[in-house]
Amino acid sequence: MTASLRITVVGPISGGSLSVAAASARAFAALGHDTTFIDNSVHGPDLVALRSAHVPDDERQKREVDLFLAAAEQTQRAVCESKPQLVVYLAQAPVLLNRHTEPLRERDIPSVFWFVEDFRVFTYWQRAAERYDHVWAIQ
């Protein structure tokens, strides 16, 4: 039997990878790992409200960036508090800047970006990849 790990799975605010993130956390736990799931869907209603607000596009975009930055900071704190040995971030997880994963590198905690999108169609993974130690693609 292999030793269990403390694994933290970070989900997105919304989108198709949210269900994959939750299923991944359940799978790691079923395999015997001490698993923490950071469910960022709690920010979903705020995002929906922002996107339906009657404000100019530039103002809406600024408010969305502010929301994602706040979610990223909250996520970073939660990840550190979970004292992980491995962190798995799903596509669309609120990690916008290199500083959001730097504390992991400083503590030699490996991070994975699981890009559960078609990497040929959605290419933002190329800009995000430098934040993580490993990048997985589903397709």
mmCIF file of C-alpha atoms in Angstrom:
data_model
loop_
_atom_site.group_PDB
_atom_site.id
_atom_site.type_symbol
_atom_site.label_atom_id
_atom_site.label_comp_id
_atom_site.label_asym_id
_atom_site.label_seq_id
_atom_site.Cartn_x
_atom_site.Cartn_y
_atom_site.Cartn_z
ATOM 1 C CA MET A 1 0.000 0.000 0.000
ATOM 2 C CA THR A 2 1.284 3.449 -0.866
ATOM 3 C CA ALA A 3 1.443 6.290 1.616
ATOM 4 C CA SER A 4 -1.358 8.779 1.443
ATOM 5 C CA LEU A 5 -0.748 12.394 0.489
ATOM 6 C CA ARG A 6 -2.361 15.668 1.512
ATOM 7 C CA ILE A 7 -3.795 16.792 -1.825
ATOM 8 C CA THR A 8 -5.616 20.051 -2.428
ATOM 9 C CA VAL A 9 -7.832 20.331 -5.506
ATOM 10 C CA VAL A 10 -8.715 23.852 -6.636
ATOM 11 C CA GLY A 11 -11.864 24.256 -8.679
ATOM 12 C CA PRO A 12 -12.992 27.092 -10.952
ATOM 13 C CA ILE A 13 -15.664 29.676 -10.271
ATOM 14 C CA SER A 14 -17.869 28.223 -13.008
ATOM 15 C CA GLY A 15 -17.736 26.148 -16.163
ATOM 16 C CA GLY A 16 -17.422 22.550 -17.186
ATOM 17 C CA SER A 17 -14.231 21.878 -15.249
ATOM 18 C CA LEU A 18 -16.096 22.502 -11.969
ATOM 19 C CA SER A 19 -17.642 19.028 -12.017
ATOM 20 C CA VAL A 20 -14.280 17.497 -12.976
ATOM 21 C CA ALA A 21 -12.644 19.264 -10.020
ATOM 22 C CA ALA A 22 -15.235 17.948 -7.565
ATOM 23 C CA ALA A 23 -14.995 14.428 -9.024
ATOM 24 C CA SER A 24 -11.195 14.567 -8.826
ATOM 25 C CA ALA A 25 -11.320 15.514 -5.159
ATOM 26 C CA ARG A 26 -13.704 12.628 -4.461
ATOM 27 C CA ALA A 27 -11.459 10.227 -6.393
ATOM 28 C CA PHE A 28 -8.321 11.262 -4.501
ATOM 29 C CA ALA A 29 -10.190 10.794 -1.221
ATOM 30 C CA ALA A 30 -11.496 7.383 -2.326
ATOM 31 C CA LEU A 31 -7.893 6.393 -3.054
ATOM 32 C CA GLY A 32 -7.079 7.146 0.574
ATOM 33 C CA HIS A 33 -5.543 10.599 0.251
ATOM 34 C CA ASP A 34 -6.280 13.389 2.734
ATOM 35 C CA THR A 35 -8.036 15.660 0.252
ATOM 36 C CA THR A 36 -9.178 19.265 0.474
ATOM 37 C CA PHE A 37 -11.447 20.680 -2.216
ATOM 38 C CA ILE A 38 -11.427 24.433 -2.653
ATOM 39 C CA ASP A 39 -14.813 25.111 -4.178
ATOM 40 C CA ASN A 40 -14.642 28.471 -5.899
ATOM 41 C CA SER A 41 -18.193 28.137 -7.201
ATOM 42 C CA VAL A 42 -19.180 30.183 -4.135
ATOM 43 C CA HIS A 43 -18.121 33.188 -6.249
ATOM 44 C CA GLY A 44 -20.407 32.114 -9.113
ATOM 45 C CA PRO A 45 -23.459 34.172 -8.110
ATOM 46 C CA ASP A 46 -21.303 37.308 -7.901
ATOM 47 C CA LEU A 47 -19.926 36.640 -11.379
ATOM 48 C CA VAL A 48 -23.428 36.119 -12.789
ATOM 49 C CA ALA A 49 -24.599 39.356 -11.168
ATOM 50 C CA LEU A 50 -21.638 41.273 -12.583
ATOM 51 C CA ARG A 51 -22.195 39.925 -16.070
ATOM 52 C CA SER A 52 -25.865 40.895 -16.002
ATOM 53 C CA ALA A 53 -25.326 44.362 -14.510
ATOM 54 C CA HIS A 54 -26.244 47.327 -16.653
ATOM 55 C CA VAL A 55 -22.857 49.049 -16.680
ATOM 56 C CA PRO A 56 -20.438 49.970 -19.476
ATOM 57 C CA ASP A 57 -18.341 47.074 -20.760
ATOM 58 C CA ASP A 58 -15.066 48.537 -19.480
ATOM 59 C CA GLU A 59 -16.527 48.927 -15.980
ATOM 60 C CA ARG A 60 -17.917 45.377 -16.064
ATOM 61 C CA GLN A 61 -14.529 44.039 -17.144
ATOM 62 C CA LYS A 62 -12.760 45.912 -14.313
ATOM 63 C CA ARG A 63 -15.231 44.522 -11.771
ATOM 64 C CA GLU A 64 -14.727 40.980 -13.118
ATOM 65 C CA VAL A 65 -10.960 41.325 -12.797
ATOM 66 C CA ASP A 66 -11.410 42.573 -9.229
ATOM 67 C CA LEU A 67 -13.639 39.583 -8.442
ATOM 68 C CA PHE A 68 -11.153 37.107 -9.929
ATOM 69 C CA LEU A 69 -8.250 38.729 -8.061
ATOM 70 C CA ALA A 70 -10.161 38.551 -4.778
ATOM 71 C CA ALA A 71 -11.016 34.896 -5.453
ATOM 72 C CA ALA A 72 -7.368 34.209 -6.324
ATOM 73 C CA GLU A 73 -6.136 35.744 -3.057
ATOM 74 C CA GLN A 74 -8.730 33.789 -1.071
ATOM 75 C CA THR A 75 -7.746 30.607 -2.923
ATOM 76 C CA GLN A 76 -4.065 31.166 -2.208
ATOM 77 C CA ARG A 77 -4.764 31.527 1.526
ATOM 78 C CA ALA A 78 -6.939 28.404 1.555
ATOM 79 C CA VAL A 79 -4.293 26.394 -0.300
ATOM 80 C CA CYS A 80 -1.612 27.415 2.195
ATOM 81 C CA GLU A 81 -3.896 26.657 5.159
ATOM 82 C CA SER A 82 -4.555 23.145 3.820
ATOM 83 C CA LYS A 83 -0.823 22.326 4.173
ATOM 84 C CA PRO A 84 -0.779 20.274 0.964
ATOM 85 C CA GLN A 85 1.885 17.989 -0.392
ATOM 86 C CA LEU A 86 0.409 18.364 -3.895
ATOM 87 C CA VAL A 87 -1.983 20.923 -5.385
ATOM 88 C CA VAL A 88 -4.087 20.225 -8.485
ATOM 89 C CA TYR A 89 -5.611 23.289 -10.151
ATOM 90 C CA LEU A 90 -8.340 22.678 -12.706
ATOM 91 C CA ALA A 91 -8.792 24.824 -15.809
ATOM 92 C CA GLN A 92 -10.391 28.180 -15.033
ATOM 93 C CA ALA A 93 -9.306 28.076 -11.358
ATOM 94 C CA PRO A 94 -8.785 31.637 -10.133
ATOM 95 C CA VAL A 95 -5.011 31.818 -10.375
ATOM 96 C CA LEU A 96 -4.170 34.935 -12.339
ATOM 97 C CA LEU A 97 -0.626 35.814 -11.380
ATOM 98 C CA ASN A 98 2.609 33.995 -10.682
ATOM 99 C CA ARG A 99 2.493 35.234 -7.088
ATOM 100 C CA HIS A 100 -0.568 33.062 -6.483
ATOM 101 C CA THR A 101 1.529 29.877 -6.754
ATOM 102 C CA GLU A 102 4.915 31.181 -5.553
ATOM 103 C CA PRO A 103 4.335 30.137 -1.906
ATOM 104 C CA LEU A 104 4.111 26.527 -3.118
ATOM 105 C CA ARG A 105 7.404 26.735 -4.978
ATOM 106 C CA GLU A 106 9.050 28.338 -1.969
ATOM 107 C CA ARG A 107 8.010 25.289 0.085
ATOM 108 C CA ASP A 108 8.802 22.736 -2.672
ATOM 109 C CA ILE A 109 5.151 21.712 -2.991
ATOM 110 C CA PRO A 110 4.436 20.531 -6.547
ATOM 111 C CA SER A 111 1.543 22.069 -8.432
ATOM 112 C CA VAL A 112 -0.375 20.714 -11.388
ATOM 113 C CA PHE A 113 -2.519 22.617 -13.871
ATOM 114 C CA TRP A 114 -5.021 20.167 -15.316
ATOM 115 C CA PHE A 115 -6.250 21.769 -18.510
ATOM 116 C CA VAL A 116 -9.489 19.930 -19.155
ATOM 117 C CA GLU A 117 -10.103 21.850 -22.359
ATOM 118 C CA ASP A 118 -8.995 21.306 -25.930
ATOM 119 C CA PHE A 119 -5.487 22.773 -25.815
ATOM 120 C CA ARG A 120 -5.561 23.375 -29.583
ATOM 121 C CA VAL A 121 -8.688 25.542 -29.374
ATOM 122 C CA PHE A 122 -8.115 27.283 -26.038
ATOM 123 C CA THR A 123 -4.497 28.363 -25.905
ATOM 124 C CA TYR A 124 -4.402 30.406 -22.691
ATOM 125 C CA TRP A 125 -2.754 27.412 -21.010
ATOM 126 C CA GLN A 126 0.494 28.507 -22.687
ATOM 127 C CA ARG A 127 0.531 31.767 -20.706
ATOM 128 C CA ALA A 128 -0.587 30.063 -17.492
ATOM 129 C CA ALA A 129 1.855 27.139 -17.668
ATOM 130 C CA GLU A 130 4.766 28.987 -16.099
ATOM 131 C CA ARG A 131 2.849 29.238 -12.815
ATOM 132 C CA TYR A 132 2.816 25.471 -12.342
ATOM 133 C CA ASP A 133 5.293 22.626 -12.079
ATOM 134 C CA HIS A 134 3.277 20.294 -14.319
ATOM 135 C CA VAL A 135 0.602 20.814 -16.970
ATOM 136 C CA TRP A 136 -1.814 18.042 -17.876
ATOM 137 C CA ALA A 137 -4.050 18.204 -20.934
ATOM 138 C CA ILE A 138 -7.126 16.053 -21.331
ATOM 139 C CA GLN A 139 -7.171 16.148 -25.140
#
